[in-house]
XYZ file of C-alpha atoms in Angstrom:
515
model
C -19.599 -14.012 32.275
C -22.807 -12.589 32.219
C -24.286 -10.428 34.893
C -26.938 -12.029 37.332
C -29.556 -10.905 39.556
C -28.319 -9.034 42.714
C -29.808 -10.764 45.945
C -30.508 -7.676 47.845
C -32.792 -8.219 50.688
C -32.984 -12.097 49.750
C -32.673 -14.381 52.507
C -34.374 -17.179 51.125
C -31.988 -19.679 49.422
C -34.719 -21.320 46.947
C -35.604 -18.108 45.698
C -32.023 -17.031 45.358
C -31.438 -20.276 43.304
C -34.503 -20.244 41.208
C -34.014 -16.558 40.170
C -30.527 -17.094 39.126
C -29.218 -14.720 41.363
C -25.358 -14.417 42.173
C -24.735 -17.076 44.778
C -21.358 -17.358 46.853
C -21.130 -21.130 47.476
C -21.079 -21.625 51.530
C -22.082 -25.415 51.544
C -18.621 -26.671 51.872
C -18.957 -25.433 55.489
C -22.151 -27.140 55.965
C -20.287 -30.557 55.122
C -17.349 -29.779 57.475
C -19.578 -28.784 60.344
C -21.687 -32.352 59.548
C -18.348 -34.314 59.547
C -16.667 -32.860 62.633
C -19.839 -32.420 65.054
C -23.630 -31.750 65.866
C -24.487 -28.545 67.817
C -22.998 -25.389 66.681
C -23.093 -21.719 67.686
C -21.922 -18.689 65.203
C -22.087 -14.878 66.207
C -21.778 -12.384 63.342
C -22.780 -8.871 63.002
C -26.004 -7.875 61.333
C -26.667 -8.431 57.555
C -23.781 -10.668 57.025
C -25.843 -13.573 55.367
C -26.500 -15.462 58.684
C -30.113 -16.113 57.733
C -29.439 -17.484 54.411
C -26.872 -19.753 55.652
C -29.699 -20.951 57.794
C -32.091 -21.260 55.038
C -29.681 -23.117 53.088
C -29.080 -25.744 55.796
C -33.097 -26.354 55.971
C -33.070 -26.717 51.947
C -30.409 -29.368 52.304
C -31.855 -31.296 55.378
C -35.207 -31.386 53.250
C -33.453 -32.998 50.294
C -34.234 -30.380 47.622
C -31.504 -31.477 45.404
C -32.188 -29.524 42.231
C -31.452 -26.055 44.211
C -27.893 -27.605 44.894
C -26.840 -28.512 41.429
C -23.365 -27.257 40.880
C -22.691 -26.497 44.578
C -19.678 -28.004 46.448
C -22.141 -30.232 48.455
C -24.349 -31.679 45.476
C -22.239 -34.773 45.130
C -20.987 -35.128 48.945
C -24.802 -35.583 50.001
C -27.106 -38.827 50.365
C -30.084 -37.058 48.482
C -32.308 -40.131 49.442
C -32.273 -39.301 53.271
C -34.575 -36.358 54.309
C -34.424 -34.830 57.836
C -37.309 -32.838 59.317
C -36.362 -29.048 60.232
C -37.298 -27.216 63.278
C -36.461 -23.542 62.386
C -37.174 -20.691 64.911
C -36.578 -16.987 64.241
C -36.641 -14.214 66.859
C -36.330 -11.249 63.937
C -39.137 -9.413 64.805
C -41.619 -8.267 67.458
C -41.700 -5.974 70.694
C -39.510 -7.748 73.104
C -39.310 -4.882 75.482
C -42.806 -5.952 76.466
C -42.997 -8.371 79.578
C -43.671 -11.728 78.599
C -43.632 -11.227 74.797
C -40.952 -13.668 74.289
C -43.137 -16.628 75.367
C -45.957 -15.144 73.226
C -43.586 -15.053 70.208
C -42.128 -18.533 70.837
C -45.620 -19.808 71.149
C -47.072 -18.587 67.981
C -43.979 -20.100 66.176
C -44.575 -23.283 67.672
C -48.054 -23.166 66.748
C -47.260 -22.722 63.219
C -45.001 -25.546 63.381
C -47.597 -27.872 64.755
C -49.977 -26.743 62.073
C -47.669 -27.560 59.150
C -46.660 -30.876 60.751
C -49.922 -31.674 62.125
C -48.435 -32.442 65.536
C -50.639 -32.186 68.445
C -49.464 -31.195 71.854
C -51.026 -31.183 75.078
C -48.453 -28.810 76.872
C -48.858 -25.177 77.504
C -45.243 -24.220 78.131
C -42.804 -23.497 75.483
C -39.991 -25.860 76.415
C -41.919 -28.656 76.710
C -43.690 -28.294 73.455
C -40.450 -27.867 71.827
C -39.350 -30.963 73.034
C -42.642 -32.759 72.089
C -42.143 -31.414 68.442
C -38.728 -32.921 68.474
C -40.021 -36.203 69.701
C -42.766 -36.304 67.399
C -40.698 -35.163 64.447
C -38.037 -37.946 64.746
C -40.657 -40.384 65.376
C -42.449 -39.699 62.094
C -39.692 -39.234 59.614
C -37.545 -41.772 61.153
C -34.857 -39.409 60.931
C -33.516 -37.035 63.752
C -34.440 -33.322 63.268
C -32.340 -30.526 62.086
C -32.777 -27.444 64.914
C -31.957 -23.896 63.133
C -32.516 -20.930 65.316
C -31.944 -17.585 63.902
C -31.423 -14.064 65.726
C -31.511 -16.267 69.024
C -30.469 -13.282 70.898
C -32.811 -10.535 70.080
C -35.267 -10.649 72.680
C -32.180 -9.791 74.820
C -30.705 -7.118 72.919
C -33.815 -5.193 71.874
C -34.595 -5.149 75.732
C -31.204 -3.939 77.204
C -32.516 -0.638 77.931
C -35.204 -2.373 80.391
C -32.682 -4.755 82.176
C -35.237 -6.329 84.174
C -37.294 -7.482 81.072
C -33.869 -8.358 79.246
C -32.904 -10.736 82.429
C -36.458 -12.150 82.167
C -36.237 -12.841 78.495
C -32.838 -14.342 78.787
C -33.639 -16.711 81.593
C -36.501 -17.690 79.578
C -34.538 -18.822 76.332
C -31.823 -20.235 78.595
C -34.739 -22.883 79.529
C -35.812 -23.190 75.886
C -32.151 -23.842 74.623
C -31.746 -26.267 77.093
C -34.193 -28.445 75.625
C -31.905 -29.089 72.661
C -29.386 -31.263 75.014
C -32.105 -32.816 76.661
C -33.344 -34.063 73.460
C -29.943 -34.853 71.827
C -31.135 -38.445 70.797
C -33.854 -36.904 68.569
C -31.415 -34.091 66.830
C -29.134 -34.799 64.207
C -27.640 -30.898 63.618
C -28.275 -27.745 65.585
C -27.075 -24.191 64.573
C -27.637 -21.166 66.502
C -26.947 -17.647 65.109
C -26.998 -14.192 66.465
C -25.071 -10.758 66.399
C -23.720 -11.201 70.338
C -21.939 -13.906 72.092
C -23.667 -14.376 75.336
C -21.416 -16.214 77.774
C -22.438 -20.345 78.244
C -23.068 -19.751 81.930
C -25.595 -16.912 81.491
C -27.493 -18.500 78.148
C -26.309 -21.926 77.422
C -25.577 -23.490 80.766
C -27.880 -26.292 80.012
C -26.277 -26.692 76.444
C -22.990 -27.164 77.468
C -21.873 -29.397 74.487
C -22.612 -26.582 71.841
C -19.401 -25.832 69.827
C -18.798 -21.983 69.232
C -17.097 -21.460 66.010
C -17.165 -17.561 66.160
C -13.487 -17.508 66.311
C -12.530 -20.578 64.591
C -10.141 -19.636 61.910
C -11.463 -22.674 59.667
C -15.027 -20.862 59.700
C -13.657 -17.310 59.274
C -15.609 -16.783 55.587
C -18.517 -18.762 56.698
C -20.694 -15.452 56.350
C -19.437 -12.378 54.217
C -17.564 -12.430 50.874
C -13.687 -12.911 50.070
C -11.647 -11.113 47.772
C -11.675 -14.180 45.497
C -15.602 -14.245 45.607
C -15.575 -10.412 44.370
C -12.850 -11.365 41.634
C -14.751 -14.518 40.391
C -18.317 -14.594 41.518
C -19.006 -10.914 40.991
C -16.488 -10.496 38.192
C -19.101 -9.049 35.795
C -20.159 -6.177 38.387
C -16.445 -4.996 38.753
C -16.064 -2.940 35.767
C -16.320 0.681 36.194
C -15.359 0.609 40.067
C -12.081 1.112 41.485
C -11.024 -2.123 42.958
C -8.666 -0.633 45.614
C -11.408 1.807 46.508
C -13.919 -1.075 47.114
C -11.270 -2.893 49.304
C -10.537 0.277 51.472
C -14.312 0.992 51.928
C -15.823 -2.251 52.849
C -13.192 -5.097 53.271
C -11.583 -5.734 56.615
C -13.511 -7.814 58.731
C -11.761 -10.677 60.226
C -12.582 -13.551 62.714
C -8.911 -14.710 62.957
C -8.982 -16.406 59.158
C -6.165 -15.720 56.850
C -8.435 -13.853 54.774
C -10.630 -11.053 55.471
C -14.245 -10.384 54.335
C -16.563 -7.985 53.057
C -20.499 -7.239 54.488
C -22.597 -8.644 51.743
C -24.948 -5.950 52.027
C -22.580 -3.193 51.328
C -21.261 -4.845 48.346
C -24.683 -5.843 47.003
C -25.687 -2.185 47.081
C -22.721 -0.734 45.740
C -22.795 -2.909 42.565
C -26.635 -1.839 42.059
C -26.036 1.903 42.901
C -22.667 2.177 41.521
C -21.449 4.777 43.941
C -19.774 4.390 47.417
C -21.831 4.797 50.722
C -22.176 3.651 54.076
C -24.957 1.373 53.094
C -24.511 -1.133 56.185
C -24.003 1.492 58.690
C -27.143 3.426 57.584
C -29.219 0.419 58.051
C -28.785 0.288 61.834
C -28.909 3.484 64.198
C -26.156 2.810 66.782
C -27.899 4.930 69.405
C -27.103 2.720 72.126
C -23.667 2.124 71.336
C -22.761 5.703 71.072
C -24.660 6.707 74.160
C -22.530 3.884 76.171
C -19.119 4.945 74.754
C -20.004 8.502 75.709
C -21.103 7.345 79.310
C -18.014 5.295 79.842
C -15.832 8.063 78.481
C -14.231 6.151 75.680
C -12.265 8.471 73.481
C -12.642 7.914 69.768
C -8.830 7.636 69.678
C -8.813 4.474 71.676
C -11.324 2.791 69.295
C -8.626 1.922 66.696
C -6.157 0.603 68.999
C -8.300 -1.541 71.600
C -7.072 -5.137 72.881
C -9.148 -7.873 74.266
C -8.549 -11.448 75.403
C -10.471 -13.990 74.147
C -12.439 -14.236 77.225
C -13.154 -10.778 77.433
C -14.506 -10.423 73.750
C -17.106 -13.473 74.743
C -17.919 -11.720 77.929
C -21.529 -10.232 77.279
C -24.362 -10.265 79.533
C -27.287 -7.773 80.352
C -25.124 -6.899 83.363
C -21.752 -7.251 82.019
C -20.963 -5.590 78.592
C -17.396 -5.083 77.914
C -16.710 -2.050 75.698
C -14.494 -4.454 73.547
C -17.121 -7.209 73.180
C -19.650 -4.639 72.561
C -17.874 -3.052 69.663
C -16.493 -6.170 68.554
C -19.742 -8.500 68.302
C -21.752 -5.633 66.485
C -19.279 -5.006 64.033
C -17.689 -1.706 64.496
C -14.347 -3.289 65.243
C -12.570 -6.210 64.197
C -9.617 -8.186 64.934
C -6.531 -6.757 63.480
C -4.247 -9.287 64.562
C -3.675 -11.775 67.525
C -1.143 -11.003 70.266
C -0.523 -13.904 72.543
C 1.197 -13.394 75.656
C 2.040 -15.805 78.118
C -0.517 -18.361 78.004
C -3.485 -16.003 77.019
C -4.357 -15.136 73.851
C -5.173 -11.399 73.158
C -6.548 -9.654 70.044
C -5.818 -6.082 68.949
C -8.808 -4.484 67.614
C -9.406 -1.913 64.922
C -11.866 -0.242 62.663
C -12.411 -2.751 59.850
C -12.803 -0.180 56.960
C -13.237 3.457 55.783
C -17.304 2.954 55.962
C -17.129 2.074 59.717
C -14.553 4.817 60.827
C -16.013 7.292 59.038
C -19.925 6.709 59.938
C -18.871 5.834 63.644
C -17.051 9.096 63.990
C -19.898 10.897 62.391
C -22.321 9.616 64.931
C -20.110 10.229 67.843
C -19.866 14.066 66.766
C -23.635 14.240 65.998
C -24.350 13.026 69.708
C -21.852 15.600 70.852
C -23.192 18.620 68.952
C -27.112 17.308 68.872
C -27.235 19.003 65.622
C -26.424 16.872 62.376
C -26.670 19.639 60.165
C -24.192 21.555 62.051
C -21.816 18.809 62.133
C -22.082 18.202 58.318
C -21.428 21.871 57.790
C -18.414 21.843 59.902
C -17.105 18.826 58.228
C -17.654 20.129 54.915
C -15.841 23.392 55.918
C -12.813 21.327 57.563
C -12.325 19.644 54.256
C -12.186 22.796 52.253
C -9.723 24.605 54.563
C -7.346 21.589 54.802
C -7.285 21.501 51.225
C -6.503 25.124 50.871
C -3.913 24.651 54.028
C -6.082 27.670 55.447
C -4.626 27.238 59.010
C -6.183 30.575 60.504
C -9.803 29.375 59.230
C -9.049 25.840 60.799
C -8.336 27.629 64.334
C -11.473 29.557 63.767
C -13.499 26.503 63.033
C -12.405 24.245 65.814
C -12.902 27.308 68.334
C -16.439 27.640 66.878
C -17.242 23.902 67.491
C -15.886 23.744 70.901
C -18.156 26.670 71.666
C -20.936 25.088 70.385
C -21.042 22.035 72.721
C -23.706 22.728 75.651
C -22.082 23.799 79.060
C -24.529 20.914 80.427
C -22.603 18.305 78.230
C -19.357 18.761 80.013
C -21.235 18.741 83.522
C -22.993 15.627 82.795
C -19.888 13.646 81.302
C -17.277 15.169 83.544
C -14.610 15.328 80.969
C -13.875 18.979 80.976
C -10.157 18.074 81.839
C -9.650 14.803 80.111
C -7.035 15.556 77.358
C -8.054 12.327 75.253
C -11.816 13.840 75.031
C -10.434 16.846 73.406
C -8.170 15.147 71.004
C -10.822 12.651 70.139
C -13.003 15.455 68.785
C -10.181 16.491 66.272
C -9.858 12.930 65.574
C -13.322 12.354 64.873
C -13.770 15.187 62.564
C -10.794 13.966 60.358
C -11.924 10.329 60.373
C -15.486 11.262 59.889
C -13.946 12.711 56.357
C -12.468 9.382 55.524
C -8.820 10.815 55.666
C -5.622 9.111 56.060
C -5.171 9.042 59.845
C -2.676 7.307 62.388
C -2.807 8.148 65.819
C -0.383 7.468 68.734
C 2.282 6.812 65.650
C 5.453 5.491 67.265
C 8.848 6.125 66.331
C 12.294 5.850 68.022
C 11.554 9.427 69.716
C 8.367 8.738 71.393
C 4.535 8.972 70.365
C 2.784 11.310 67.933
C -0.802 12.138 68.859
C -2.020 12.205 65.525
C -0.749 12.140 61.924
C -2.759 13.030 58.842
C -1.838 12.626 55.333
C -3.731 14.472 52.944
C -3.310 16.491 49.400
C 0.338 15.453 49.394
C 0.835 17.164 52.796
C 1.648 16.003 56.168
C 0.085 17.426 59.286
C 1.276 16.201 62.583
C -0.753 17.070 65.823
C 0.333 17.208 69.353
C -2.514 17.962 72.118
C -2.000 19.436 75.438
C -4.342 20.448 78.419
C -3.446 23.629 80.309
C -5.308 25.191 82.973
C -5.742 28.487 81.531
C -2.881 30.003 79.497
C -1.025 28.283 76.752
C 2.586 27.255 77.561
C 3.949 26.198 74.510
C 4.477 22.780 75.644
C 2.828 21.005 72.530
C 4.852 22.725 69.938
C 8.071 22.111 71.849
C 7.360 18.310 71.990
C 6.746 18.100 68.379
C 10.243 19.508 67.964
C 12.112 18.026 70.693
C 11.005 14.350 69.998
C 11.684 15.052 65.835
C 8.525 13.368 64.909
C 8.680 14.849 61.352
C 11.641 12.611 60.706
C 9.786 9.715 60.017
C 7.784 11.401 57.354
C 10.549 13.346 55.408
C 10.947 10.205 53.028
C 7.680 11.315 51.658
C 9.133 14.308 50.193
C 5.825 16.346 50.876
C 5.330 19.454 53.313
C 5.229 18.794 56.696
C 3.017 20.983 58.971
C 3.631 20.654 62.746
C 0.132 21.652 64.877
C 0.266 22.123 68.566
C -3.116 22.361 69.803
C -3.566 23.249 73.467
C -6.978 23.381 75.310
C -7.637 25.403 78.435
C -9.732 23.298 81.423
C -11.044 26.746 82.460
C -12.429 28.057 79.296
C -13.155 24.498 77.605
C -12.075 25.836 74.496
C -8.593 26.278 72.314
C -6.293 28.620 73.653
C -3.417 27.828 71.308
C -3.130 26.886 67.759
C 0.327 27.127 66.491
C 1.614 25.822 63.298
C 5.144 25.601 62.048
C 6.880 23.995 58.896
C 9.159 21.210 59.634
């Protein structure tokens, strides 16, 4: 197979096809959607190919047959029929400004009316939208395909200004309600965004909208599968470690049998030929990190959260469950379903090494307020661990806790929270991409943290004491016989008991023994 052009940053289906770029055929999903219903909603994290999918739909409904030659839907579509398309996108603009969302919509409707020569006498957005749908249907003799991209961005961008976020939400609710009222003029609706606002808050007027976010049949509607990498992108794989690609970037799941890769990561990897946090670095999760800190969420909790179907869908200006926020933005994904009684729950976890490393680094940067210092600490940690220099490790962590400003403890009221101290340790190790297990269960109990590195096993137990060390952490490591589970590896096992003082807010014991 010959190498093709990598479609980095290309969200236009026509350009992708005409420039002979790599393309993962998603048109089978469009055919299924059309066969099964009319109005659809899909939530996926940023840079997962939602805009490209919408643009593919646009070209299909407009009947641009040459672009689809060789694709699944080509022989399953009536190319003699063409549908008008009304596409909106809220991907750009300053939505923190009061009233801007309406200004933005009006500008988009102006452009559609100029392009289609439709004249409207209405001065309000929903009414102009309805008039356009009716006029386009009447003129073409075919109902309209309505495609809305980044439907939620006017709300998400204004979350730090709740009054404006609510106003934007209420305006959009009125706009989206038009789609149901104009159902006779609509052939197909597809609405996408990052978050999944509850129907009550945003889609109360569009109650016939089918949400396919967690439908297993559409789990790979965006993103690349293992098979896609091994077939479509086969020419790019030589010279790259296939297992490493999987560890770094695979793992996103929306209840499907197969997990998917973020396309942006894969395309940048193939271009640069080196592993890096490409997706994570394109969006600064400042709001997310600050929310986790304000809610006292320990980083150890992130890899083992659980949420119900309802909870993962509960997202609004005044009700953002931590689990829903992390899941919808792509920092956690579904590890497995856990049905309990009559309700479905989902175990959440990091999708891959990229997210685990990068999010924990961001959390540490927030704690220290100094990314350079954090990076230096991380590099030092790796070197000390590689050399099994435990005295150096104790000194390093003592220095780290000492560097956290007193005001941080006061503001966050976490000085006596055992999970907080343990999470600092976890974030340092996770930020290095090491093999870590937290709350590791055995027949004897639950170990706080296990790290496998450099053919060594490190077993950590954390305790908070009032002031002086009491040896309880090491006693538990021995009495619970946590090491037994790892003896089959045939590697040196190190028991590390770490005790923190509520009074000094630092380590008071760092004891190591070989098991």
